[in-house]
């Protein structure tokens, strides 16, 4: 029961609440990243592949839009 009382006291203590919230947000982001890691990796590889193709082909357009600086 001592352990449970310490957990309750820690939960009620508001000093470290900001830190706890940040830790929980980071934990949720990490869980989502792990859950969707295959999709994220695939998206990133596709993005880099498209950029690499444009560099290899030396194209001046992205999605049909000409990439020239305005005059």
PDB file of N, CA and C in Angstrom:
ATOM      1  N   UNK A   1       0.813  -1.193   0.000  1.00  0.00           N
ATOM      2  CA  UNK A   1       0.000   0.000   0.000  1.00  0.00           C
ATOM      3  C   UNK A   1       0.858   1.259   0.000  1.00  0.00           C
ATOM      4  N   UNK A   2       2.072   1.191   0.533  1.00  0.00           N
ATOM      5  CA  UNK A   2       2.938   2.357   0.528  1.00  0.00           C
ATOM      6  C   UNK A   2       3.215   2.817  -0.899  1.00  0.00           C
ATOM      7  N   UNK A   3       3.426   1.846  -1.771  1.00  0.00           N
ATOM      8  CA  UNK A   3       3.706   2.158  -3.164  1.00  0.00           C
ATOM      9  C   UNK A   3       2.540   2.906  -3.784  1.00  0.00           C
ATOM     10  N   UNK A   4       1.319   2.445  -3.531  1.00  0.00           N
ATOM     11  CA  UNK A   4       0.127   3.079  -4.091  1.00  0.00           C
ATOM     12  C   UNK A   4      -0.041   4.496  -3.543  1.00  0.00           C
ATOM     13  N   UNK A   5       0.246   4.690  -2.267  1.00  0.00           N
ATOM     14  CA  UNK A   5       0.146   6.023  -1.675  1.00  0.00           C
ATOM     15  C   UNK A   5       1.169   6.979  -2.295  1.00  0.00           C
ATOM     16  N   UNK A   6       2.346   6.472  -2.568  1.00  0.00           N
ATOM     17  CA  UNK A   6       3.376   7.309  -3.196  1.00  0.00           C
ATOM     18  C   UNK A   6       2.977   7.696  -4.614  1.00  0.00           C
ATOM     19  N   UNK A   7       2.369   6.760  -5.347  1.00  0.00           N
ATOM     20  CA  UNK A   7       1.912   7.056  -6.704  1.00  0.00           C
ATOM     21  C   UNK A   7       0.819   8.117  -6.657  1.00  0.00           C
ATOM     22  N   UNK A   8      -0.127   7.980  -5.731  1.00  0.00           N
ATOM     23  CA  UNK A   8      -1.202   8.968  -5.600  1.00  0.00           C
ATOM     24  C   UNK A   8      -0.650  10.336  -5.228  1.00  0.00           C
ATOM     25  N   UNK A   9       0.314  10.366  -4.312  1.00  0.00           N
ATOM     26  CA  UNK A   9       0.918  11.635  -3.903  1.00  0.00           C
ATOM     27  C   UNK A   9       1.661  12.281  -5.071  1.00  0.00           C
ATOM     28  N   UNK A  10       2.370  11.478  -5.838  1.00  0.00           N
ATOM     29  CA  UNK A  10       3.082  11.989  -7.002  1.00  0.00           C
ATOM     30  C   UNK A  10       2.108  12.533  -8.035  1.00  0.00           C
ATOM     31  N   UNK A  11       0.989  11.849  -8.203  1.00  0.00           N
ATOM     32  CA  UNK A  11      -0.017  12.274  -9.175  1.00  0.00           C
ATOM     33  C   UNK A  11      -0.640  13.605  -8.756  1.00  0.00           C
ATOM     34  N   UNK A  12      -0.854  13.809  -7.466  1.00  0.00           N
ATOM     35  CA  UNK A  12      -1.471  15.035  -6.965  1.00  0.00           C
ATOM     36  C   UNK A  12      -0.493  16.207  -6.942  1.00  0.00           C
ATOM     37  N   UNK A  13       0.788  15.912  -6.839  1.00  0.00           N
ATOM     38  CA  UNK A  13       1.801  16.964  -6.803  1.00  0.00           C
ATOM     39  C   UNK A  13       1.830  17.671  -8.149  1.00  0.00           C
ATOM     40  N   UNK A  14       1.776  18.987  -8.143  1.00  0.00           N
ATOM     41  CA  UNK A  14       1.690  19.742  -9.388  1.00  0.00           C
ATOM     42  C   UNK A  14       3.022  20.326  -9.831  1.00  0.00           C
ATOM     43  N   UNK A  15       4.070  20.177  -9.059  1.00  0.00           N
ATOM     44  CA  UNK A  15       5.372  20.732  -9.411  1.00  0.00           C
ATOM     45  C   UNK A  15       5.899  20.191 -10.731  1.00  0.00           C
ATOM     46  N   UNK A  16       5.851  18.906 -10.912  1.00  0.00           N
ATOM     47  CA  UNK A  16       6.393  18.282 -12.107  1.00  0.00           C
ATOM     48  C   UNK A  16       5.365  18.045 -13.189  1.00  0.00           C
ATOM     49  N   UNK A  17       4.226  18.730 -13.105  1.00  0.00           N
ATOM     50  CA  UNK A  17       3.150  18.476 -14.056  1.00  0.00           C
ATOM     51  C   UNK A  17       3.557  18.836 -15.479  1.00  0.00           C
ATOM     52  N   UNK A  18       4.254  19.955 -15.665  1.00  0.00           N
ATOM     53  CA  UNK A  18       4.696  20.336 -17.004  1.00  0.00           C
ATOM     54  C   UNK A  18       5.613  19.291 -17.603  1.00  0.00           C
ATOM     55  N   UNK A  19       6.516  18.782 -16.810  1.00  0.00           N
ATOM     56  CA  UNK A  19       7.436  17.750 -17.270  1.00  0.00           C
ATOM     57  C   UNK A  19       6.690  16.474 -17.619  1.00  0.00           C
ATOM     58  N   UNK A  20       5.732  16.113 -16.791  1.00  0.00           N
ATOM     59  CA  UNK A  20       4.940  14.915 -17.046  1.00  0.00           C
ATOM     60  C   UNK A  20       4.166  15.043 -18.353  1.00  0.00           C
ATOM     61  N   UNK A  21       3.592  16.210 -18.601  1.00  0.00           N
ATOM     62  CA  UNK A  21       2.849  16.417 -19.846  1.00  0.00           C
ATOM     63  C   UNK A  21       3.756  16.292 -21.056  1.00  0.00           C
ATOM     64  N   UNK A  22       4.941  16.856 -20.973  1.00  0.00           N
ATOM     65  CA  UNK A  22       5.890  16.766 -22.083  1.00  0.00           C
ATOM     66  C   UNK A  22       6.305  15.320 -22.314  1.00  0.00           C
ATOM     67  N   UNK A  23       6.565  14.590 -21.250  1.00  0.00           N
ATOM     68  CA  UNK A  23       6.942  13.179 -21.378  1.00  0.00           C
ATOM     69  C   UNK A  23       5.810  12.380 -22.010  1.00  0.00           C
ATOM     70  N   UNK A  24       4.572  12.657 -21.613  1.00  0.00           N
ATOM     71  CA  UNK A  24       3.433  11.927 -22.181  1.00  0.00           C
ATOM     72  C   UNK A  24       3.245  12.265 -23.655  1.00  0.00           C
ATOM     73  N   UNK A  25       3.430  13.522 -24.047  1.00  0.00           N
ATOM     74  CA  UNK A  25       3.316  13.907 -25.456  1.00  0.00           C
ATOM     75  C   UNK A  25       4.392  13.210 -26.276  1.00  0.00           C
ATOM     76  N   UNK A  26       5.621  13.193 -25.774  1.00  0.00           N
ATOM     77  CA  UNK A  26       6.713  12.512 -26.476  1.00  0.00           C
ATOM     78  C   UNK A  26       6.421  11.020 -26.596  1.00  0.00           C
ATOM     79  N   UNK A  27       5.873  10.424 -25.541  1.00  0.00           N
ATOM     80  CA  UNK A  27       5.541   8.996 -25.576  1.00  0.00           C
ATOM     81  C   UNK A  27       4.489   8.712 -26.640  1.00  0.00           C
ATOM     82  N   UNK A  28       3.478   9.558 -26.742  1.00  0.00           N
ATOM     83  CA  UNK A  28       2.429   9.360 -27.754  1.00  0.00           C
ATOM     84  C   UNK A  28       3.019   9.498 -29.153  1.00  0.00           C
ATOM     85  N   UNK A  29       3.873  10.489 -29.358  1.00  0.00           N
ATOM     86  CA  UNK A  29       4.503  10.666 -30.670  1.00  0.00           C
ATOM     87  C   UNK A  29       5.362   9.455 -31.023  1.00  0.00           C
ATOM     88  N   UNK A  30       6.109   8.941 -30.062  1.00  0.00           N
ATOM     89  CA  UNK A  30       6.934   7.753 -30.316  1.00  0.00           C
ATOM     90  C   UNK A  30       6.080   6.532 -30.635  1.00  0.00           C
ATOM     91  N   UNK A  31       4.975   6.371 -29.922  1.00  0.00           N
ATOM     92  CA  UNK A  31       4.078   5.239 -30.181  1.00  0.00           C
ATOM     93  C   UNK A  31       3.506   5.337 -31.590  1.00  0.00           C
ATOM     94  N   UNK A  32       3.085   6.538 -31.996  1.00  0.00           N
ATOM     95  CA  UNK A  32       2.561   6.720 -33.351  1.00  0.00           C
ATOM     96  C   UNK A  32       3.646   6.467 -34.396  1.00  0.00           C
ATOM     97  N   UNK A  33       4.860   6.925 -34.130  1.00  0.00           N
ATOM     98  CA  UNK A  33       5.956   6.709 -35.073  1.00  0.00           C
ATOM     99  C   UNK A  33       6.260   5.223 -35.234  1.00  0.00           C
ATOM    100  N   UNK A  34       6.225   4.483 -34.143  1.00  0.00           N
ATOM    101  CA  UNK A  34       6.468   3.040 -34.213  1.00  0.00           C
ATOM    102  C   UNK A  34       5.314   2.346 -34.931  1.00  0.00           C
ATOM    103  N   UNK A  35       4.091   2.772 -34.656  1.00  0.00           N
ATOM    104  CA  UNK A  35       2.923   2.137 -35.270  1.00  0.00           C
ATOM    105  C   UNK A  35       2.889   2.363 -36.781  1.00  0.00           C
ATOM    106  N   UNK A  36       3.319   3.552 -37.225  1.00  0.00           N
ATOM    107  CA  UNK A  36       3.244   3.881 -38.649  1.00  0.00           C
ATOM    108  C   UNK A  36       4.623   3.936 -39.296  1.00  0.00           C
ATOM    109  N   UNK A  37       5.602   3.231 -38.723  1.00  0.00           N
ATOM    110  CA  UNK A  37       6.970   3.337 -39.209  1.00  0.00           C
ATOM    111  C   UNK A  37       7.115   2.883 -40.659  1.00  0.00           C
ATOM    112  N   UNK A  38       6.424   1.836 -41.060  1.00  0.00           N
ATOM    113  CA  UNK A  38       6.548   1.361 -42.440  1.00  0.00           C
ATOM    114  C   UNK A  38       6.009   2.402 -43.412  1.00  0.00           C
ATOM    115  N   UNK A  39       4.883   3.018 -43.060  1.00  0.00           N
ATOM    116  CA  UNK A  39       4.302   4.046 -43.913  1.00  0.00           C
ATOM    117  C   UNK A  39       5.222   5.271 -43.975  1.00  0.00           C
ATOM    118  N   UNK A  40       5.768   5.670 -42.839  1.00  0.00           N
ATOM    119  CA  UNK A  40       6.655   6.834 -42.781  1.00  0.00           C
ATOM    120  C   UNK A  40       7.920   6.576 -43.593  1.00  0.00           C
ATOM    121  N   UNK A  41       8.502   5.395 -43.451  1.00  0.00           N
ATOM    122  CA  UNK A  41       9.714   5.054 -44.194  1.00  0.00           C
ATOM    123  C   UNK A  41       9.422   5.022 -45.690  1.00  0.00           C
ATOM    124  N   UNK A  42       8.294   4.431 -46.083  1.00  0.00           N
ATOM    125  CA  UNK A  42       7.916   4.389 -47.494  1.00  0.00           C
ATOM    126  C   UNK A  42       7.712   5.776 -48.071  1.00  0.00           C
ATOM    127  N   UNK A  43       7.041   6.641 -47.319  1.00  0.00           N
ATOM    128  CA  UNK A  43       6.797   8.011 -47.762  1.00  0.00           C
ATOM    129  C   UNK A  43       8.113   8.759 -47.928  1.00  0.00           C
ATOM    130  N   UNK A  44       9.016   8.595 -46.962  1.00  0.00           N
ATOM    131  CA  UNK A  44      10.305   9.282 -47.006  1.00  0.00           C
ATOM    132  C   UNK A  44      11.149   8.789 -48.179  1.00  0.00           C
ATOM    133  N   UNK A  45      11.164   7.472 -48.415  1.00  0.00           N
ATOM    134  CA  UNK A  45      11.922   6.927 -49.543  1.00  0.00           C
ATOM    135  C   UNK A  45      11.346   7.410 -50.868  1.00  0.00           C
ATOM    136  N   UNK A  46      10.030   7.486 -50.957  1.00  0.00           N
ATOM    137  CA  UNK A  46       9.383   7.989 -52.174  1.00  0.00           C
ATOM    138  C   UNK A  46       9.760   9.446 -52.403  1.00  0.00           C
ATOM    139  N   UNK A  47       9.746  10.229 -51.339  1.00  0.00           N
ATOM    140  CA  UNK A  47      10.098  11.641 -51.430  1.00  0.00           C
ATOM    141  C   UNK A  47      11.540  11.819 -51.899  1.00  0.00           C
ATOM    142  N   UNK A  48      12.460  11.056 -51.301  1.00  0.00           N
ATOM    143  CA  UNK A  48      13.861  11.147 -51.707  1.00  0.00           C
ATOM    144  C   UNK A  48      14.069  10.606 -53.118  1.00  0.00           C
ATOM    145  N   UNK A  49      13.314   9.576 -53.480  1.00  0.00           N
ATOM    146  CA  UNK A  49      13.420   9.022 -54.826  1.00  0.00           C
ATOM    147  C   UNK A  49      13.001  10.028 -55.880  1.00  0.00           C
ATOM    148  N   UNK A  50      11.924  10.766 -55.613  1.00  0.00           N
ATOM    149  CA  UNK A  50      11.468  11.789 -56.556  1.00  0.00           C
ATOM    150  C   UNK A  50      12.502  12.906 -56.682  1.00  0.00           C
ATOM    151  N   UNK A  51      13.074  13.308 -55.564  1.00  0.00           N
ATOM    152  CA  UNK A  51      14.105  14.352 -55.604  1.00  0.00           C
ATOM    153  C   UNK A  51      15.326  13.857 -56.365  1.00  0.00           C
ATOM    154  N   UNK A  52      15.695  12.602 -56.158  1.00  0.00           N
ATOM    155  CA  UNK A  52      16.852  12.031 -56.847  1.00  0.00           C
ATOM    156  C   UNK A  52      16.601  11.958 -58.349  1.00  0.00           C
ATOM    157  N   UNK A  53      15.391  11.559 -58.743  1.00  0.00           N
ATOM    158  CA  UNK A  53      15.058  11.494 -60.168  1.00  0.00           C
ATOM    159  C   UNK A  53      15.162  12.868 -60.809  1.00  0.00           C
ATOM    160  N   UNK A  54      14.697  13.883 -60.126  1.00  0.00           N
ATOM    161  CA  UNK A  54      14.776  15.236 -60.672  1.00  0.00           C
ATOM    162  C   UNK A  54      16.223  15.688 -60.805  1.00  0.00           C
ATOM    163  N   UNK A  55      17.056  15.317 -59.842  1.00  0.00           N
ATOM    164  CA  UNK A  55      18.467  15.682 -59.941  1.00  0.00           C
ATOM    165  C   UNK A  55      19.144  14.942 -61.088  1.00  0.00           C
ATOM    166  N   UNK A  56      18.814  13.665 -61.254  1.00  0.00           N
ATOM    167  CA  UNK A  56      19.417  12.868 -62.325  1.00  0.00           C
ATOM    168  C   UNK A  56      18.954  13.372 -63.685  1.00  0.00           C
ATOM    169  N   UNK A  57      17.658  13.621 -63.813  1.00  0.00           N
ATOM    170  CA  UNK A  57      17.093  14.073 -65.084  1.00  0.00           C
ATOM    171  C   UNK A  57      17.308  15.564 -65.311  1.00  0.00           C
ATOM    172  N   UNK A  58      17.784  16.272 -64.283  1.00  0.00           N
ATOM    173  CA  UNK A  58      18.027  17.710 -64.365  1.00  0.00           C
ATOM    174  C   UNK A  58      16.792  18.449 -64.864  1.00  0.00           C
ATOM    175  N   UNK A  59      15.668  18.110 -64.312  1.00  0.00           N
ATOM    176  CA  UNK A  59      14.432  18.774 -64.710  1.00  0.00           C
ATOM    177  C   UNK A  59      14.271  20.069 -63.940  1.00  0.00           C
ATOM    178  N   UNK A  60      13.606  20.999 -64.565  1.00  0.00           N
ATOM    179  CA  UNK A  60      13.368  22.297 -63.943  1.00  0.00           C
ATOM    180  C   UNK A  60      11.919  22.467 -63.517  1.00  0.00           C
ATOM    181  N   UNK A  61      11.185  21.366 -63.395  1.00  0.00           N
ATOM    182  CA  UNK A  61       9.783  21.477 -63.008  1.00  0.00           C
ATOM    183  C   UNK A  61       9.466  20.502 -61.891  1.00  0.00           C
ATOM    184  N   UNK A  62       8.487  20.874 -61.110  1.00  0.00           N
ATOM    185  CA  UNK A  62       7.931  19.994 -60.094  1.00  0.00           C
ATOM    186  C   UNK A  62       6.433  20.011 -60.310  1.00  0.00           C
ATOM    187  N   UNK A  63       5.851  18.886 -60.590  1.00  0.00           N
ATOM    188  CA  UNK A  63       4.415  18.776 -60.849  1.00  0.00           C
ATOM    189  C   UNK A  63       3.977  19.722 -61.961  1.00  0.00           C
ATOM    190  N   UNK A  64       4.817  19.928 -62.959  1.00  0.00           N
ATOM    191  CA  UNK A  64       4.458  20.773 -64.085  1.00  0.00           C
ATOM    192  C   UNK A  64       4.680  22.254 -63.847  1.00  0.00           C
ATOM    193  N   UNK A  65       5.110  22.644 -62.675  1.00  0.00           N
ATOM    194  CA  UNK A  65       5.349  24.048 -62.369  1.00  0.00           C
ATOM    195  C   UNK A  65       6.818  24.356 -62.612  1.00  0.00           C
ATOM    196  N   UNK A  66       7.073  25.351 -63.440  1.00  0.00           N
ATOM    197  CA  UNK A  66       8.441  25.714 -63.776  1.00  0.00           C
ATOM    198  C   UNK A  66       9.141  26.314 -62.564  1.00  0.00           C
ATOM    199  N   UNK A  67      10.327  25.815 -62.276  1.00  0.00           N
ATOM    200  CA  UNK A  67      11.088  26.290 -61.124  1.00  0.00           C
ATOM    201  C   UNK A  67      12.118  27.328 -61.560  1.00  0.00           C
ATOM    202  N   UNK A  68      11.677  28.544 -61.767  1.00  0.00           N
ATOM    203  CA  UNK A  68      12.591  29.630 -62.092  1.00  0.00           C
ATOM    204  C   UNK A  68      12.353  30.761 -61.115  1.00  0.00           C
ATOM    205  N   UNK A  69      13.397  31.463 -60.755  1.00  0.00           N
ATOM    206  CA  UNK A  69      13.202  32.574 -59.825  1.00  0.00           C
ATOM    207  C   UNK A  69      12.430  33.706 -60.490  1.00  0.00           C
ATOM    208  N   UNK A  70      11.616  34.413 -59.725  1.00  0.00           N
ATOM    209  CA  UNK A  70      10.865  35.528 -60.316  1.00  0.00           C
ATOM    210  C   UNK A  70      11.808  36.664 -60.698  1.00  0.00           C
ATOM    211  N   UNK A  71      11.428  37.395 -61.738  1.00  0.00           N
ATOM    212  CA  UNK A  71      12.270  38.514 -62.209  1.00  0.00           C
ATOM    213  C   UNK A  71      11.790  39.811 -61.626  1.00  0.00           C
TER     214      UNK A  71
END
